[in-house]
Amino acid sequence: MRARRVELVCGVLGGVLGLAALAVALFAPLTRTCVGGAAGHSRDGCFYVSAVQQYGLASQSLGIAVFSGLSLGIILFTLWHVRSQRLPALILLWACAILLSYLSLLGLDSVGLVFVPANLLAYAASIAGTVARRERAPALR
């Protein structure tokens, strides 16, 4: 029973943190841009911009769809597995956790680090779900 609660809390928090990390990656001013200025004066006109300001929201649509889909998948598959104890739900939860960490590693040089807490919680939920399945813990209702 305890493993099911750990799975539920970690899965929901992991998905929510994944969505929050996506919002930070899109809207936080993380990139430094410099414009204008005389030769040798690179400090003039430097400011920080967000990814949406620099590239536009339409160009980020694939990343938004993938990362939000994986984060929502973590939440939904955790809830499904906690309620029904179905093996496909656990497999899909593991798949979302692995894909999210793989994509975070690909984006490690830019915004991949903001997804690390979501990755850790998704793995914790997957491990807790596997432990609960092996212990044959009853479903939470």
Coordinates of N, CA and C in Angstrom, one line a residue, residues 39-115:
A39 N 32.1 49.4 -32.1 CA 33.1 48.4 -32.1 C 33.9 48.4 -30.8
G40 N 34.0 47.2 -30.2 CA 34.7 47.1 -28.9 C 33.8 47.3 -27.7
H41 N 32.6 47.7 -27.9 CA 31.7 48.0 -26.8 C 30.5 46.9 -26.8
S42 N 30.9 45.7 -26.5 CA 29.9 44.6 -26.6 C 28.9 44.7 -25.4
R43 N 29.1 45.5 -24.4 CA 28.2 45.6 -23.3 C 27.0 46.4 -23.6
D44 N 27.1 47.3 -24.6 CA 25.9 48.1 -25.0 C 24.9 47.3 -25.7
G45 N 23.7 47.4 -25.2 CA 22.6 46.7 -25.9 C 22.5 45.2 -25.6
C46 N 23.0 44.7 -24.5 CA 22.9 43.3 -24.2 C 21.8 43.1 -23.2
F47 N 21.0 42.1 -23.4 CA 19.8 41.8 -22.6 C 19.5 40.3 -22.7
Y48 N 18.7 39.8 -21.8 CA 18.3 38.4 -21.8 C 16.9 38.3 -22.4
V49 N 16.7 37.2 -23.2 CA 15.4 37.0 -23.8 C 15.0 35.5 -23.6
S50 N 13.8 35.2 -23.7 CA 13.3 33.8 -23.6 C 13.3 33.2 -24.9
A51 N 13.2 31.9 -24.9 CA 13.1 31.1 -26.2 C 12.0 31.5 -27.1
V52 N 10.8 31.8 -26.5 CA 9.7 32.3 -27.2 C 9.9 33.6 -27.9
Q53 N 10.6 34.6 -27.2 CA 10.9 35.9 -27.7 C 12.0 35.8 -28.8
Q54 N 12.9 34.9 -28.7 CA 14.0 34.8 -29.7 C 13.5 34.0 -30.9
Y55 N 12.8 32.9 -30.7 CA 12.5 32.0 -31.9 C 11.0 32.0 -32.3
G56 N 10.2 32.5 -31.4 CA 8.7 32.5 -31.7 C 8.1 31.2 -31.2
L57 N 6.8 31.3 -30.9 CA 6.1 30.2 -30.3 C 5.8 29.1 -31.3
A58 N 5.6 29.5 -32.6 CA 5.3 28.5 -33.6 C 6.5 27.6 -33.8
S59 N 7.7 28.1 -33.8 CA 8.8 27.2 -34.0 C 9.1 26.3 -32.9
Q60 N 8.5 26.5 -31.7 CA 8.7 25.7 -30.5 C 7.6 24.7 -30.4
S61 N 6.7 24.6 -31.3 CA 5.5 23.8 -31.2 C 5.8 22.3 -31.1
L62 N 6.7 21.8 -31.8 CA 7.1 20.4 -31.7 C 7.6 20.0 -30.3
G63 N 8.5 20.9 -29.8 CA 9.0 20.6 -28.4 C 7.9 20.7 -27.4
I64 N 7.0 21.7 -27.6 CA 5.9 21.9 -26.6 C 5.1 20.6 -26.6
A65 N 4.7 20.1 -27.8 CA 3.9 18.9 -27.9 C 4.6 17.7 -27.3
V66 N 5.8 17.5 -27.6 CA 6.5 16.3 -27.1 C 6.7 16.4 -25.6
F67 N 7.2 17.5 -25.0 CA 7.5 17.5 -23.6 C 6.2 17.6 -22.8
S68 N 5.2 18.3 -23.3 CA 4.0 18.3 -22.5 C 3.3 17.0 -22.6
G69 N 3.3 16.3 -23.8 CA 2.8 15.0 -23.9 C 3.4 14.0 -23.0
L70 N 4.7 14.0 -22.9 CA 5.4 13.1 -22.0 C 5.1 13.4 -20.5
S71 N 5.0 14.7 -20.1 CA 4.7 15.0 -18.8 C 3.2 14.6 -18.4
L72 N 2.3 14.9 -19.3 CA 0.9 14.5 -19.1 C 0.8 12.9 -19.1
G73 N 1.6 12.3 -19.9 CA 1.6 10.8 -19.9 C 2.1 10.3 -18.6
I74 N 3.1 10.9 -18.0 CA 3.5 10.4 -16.7 C 2.4 10.5 -15.6
I75 N 1.7 11.6 -15.7 CA 0.6 11.8 -14.7 C -0.5 10.7 -15.0
L76 N -1.0 10.6 -16.3 CA -2.1 9.8 -16.6 C -1.7 8.3 -16.4
F77 N -0.5 7.9 -16.8 CA -0.2 6.5 -16.7 C 0.0 6.1 -15.2
T78 N 0.5 7.1 -14.4 CA 0.6 6.8 -13.0 C -0.8 6.6 -12.4
L79 N -1.7 7.5 -12.7 CA -3.0 7.4 -12.1 C -3.7 6.1 -12.6
W80 N -3.5 5.7 -13.9 CA -4.1 4.5 -14.4 C -3.5 3.3 -13.6
H81 N -2.2 3.2 -13.4 CA -1.6 2.1 -12.8 C -1.9 2.0 -11.3
V82 N -2.0 3.1 -10.6 CA -2.4 3.1 -9.2 C -3.8 2.6 -9.0
R83 N -4.7 3.0 -9.9 CA -6.1 2.6 -9.8 C -6.4 1.2 -10.3
S84 N -5.7 0.7 -11.3 CA -6.0 -0.6 -11.9 C -5.0 -1.7 -11.8
Q85 N -3.8 -1.3 -11.5 CA -2.6 -2.3 -11.4 C -2.4 -3.0 -12.8
R86 N -2.7 -2.4 -13.9 CA -2.5 -3.0 -15.2 C -1.1 -2.9 -15.6
L87 N -0.5 -3.9 -16.2 CA 0.8 -4.0 -16.7 C 1.1 -3.0 -17.8
P88 N 0.2 -2.8 -18.8 CA 0.4 -1.8 -19.8 C 0.6 -0.4 -19.3
A89 N -0.1 0.0 -18.2 CA 0.1 1.3 -17.6 C 1.5 1.5 -17.1
L90 N 2.0 0.4 -16.4 CA 3.3 0.5 -15.9 C 4.4 0.6 -17.0
I91 N 4.2 -0.2 -18.1 CA 5.1 -0.2 -19.2 C 5.1 1.2 -19.8
L92 N 3.9 1.8 -20.0 CA 3.9 3.2 -20.6 C 4.4 4.2 -19.7
L93 N 4.3 4.0 -18.4 CA 4.9 5.0 -17.4 C 6.4 4.9 -17.5
W94 N 7.0 3.7 -17.6 CA 8.4 3.5 -17.8 C 8.9 4.2 -19.1
A95 N 8.1 4.0 -20.2 CA 8.4 4.5 -21.5 C 8.5 6.0 -21.5
C96 N 7.5 6.7 -20.8 CA 7.5 8.1 -20.7 C 8.7 8.6 -19.9
A97 N 9.0 7.9 -18.8 CA 10.1 8.3 -18.0 C 11.4 8.2 -18.8
I98 N 11.6 7.2 -19.5 CA 12.9 7.0 -20.3 C 12.9 8.0 -21.4
L99 N 11.8 8.2 -22.1 CA 11.9 9.2 -23.2 C 12.1 10.6 -22.7
L100 N 11.5 10.9 -21.6 CA 11.8 12.3 -21.0 C 13.2 12.5 -20.6
S101 N 13.8 11.5 -20.1 CA 15.2 11.6 -19.7 C 16.1 11.6 -20.9
Y102 N 15.8 10.8 -21.9 CA 16.6 10.8 -23.2 C 16.5 12.2 -23.8
L103 N 15.4 12.8 -23.9 CA 15.2 14.1 -24.6 C 15.9 15.2 -23.7
S104 N 15.9 15.0 -22.4 CA 16.6 15.9 -21.5 C 18.1 15.9 -21.7
L105 N 18.6 14.7 -21.9 CA 20.0 14.5 -22.2 C 20.4 15.1 -23.6
L106 N 19.5 15.0 -24.6 CA 19.8 15.7 -25.8 C 19.8 17.2 -25.7
G107 N 19.0 17.7 -24.8 CA 19.0 19.2 -24.7 C 19.8 19.7 -23.5
L108 N 20.7 18.9 -23.1 CA 21.5 19.2 -21.9 C 22.3 20.5 -22.0
D109 N 22.7 20.8 -23.2 CA 23.5 22.0 -23.4 C 22.6 23.3 -23.4
S110 N 21.3 23.1 -23.5 CA 20.4 24.3 -23.5 C 19.5 24.3 -22.3
V111 N 18.4 23.5 -22.3 CA 17.4 23.6 -21.2 C 17.2 22.2 -20.6
G112 N 18.0 21.2 -20.9 CA 17.8 19.9 -20.4 C 17.9 19.8 -18.8
L113 N 18.6 20.6 -18.2 CA 18.8 20.6 -16.8 C 17.5 20.9 -16.0
V114 N 16.6 21.7 -16.6 CA 15.4 22.1 -15.9 C 14.5 20.9 -15.8
F115 N 14.7 19.8 -16.6 CA 13.8 18.7 -16.5 C 14.3 17.6 -15.6

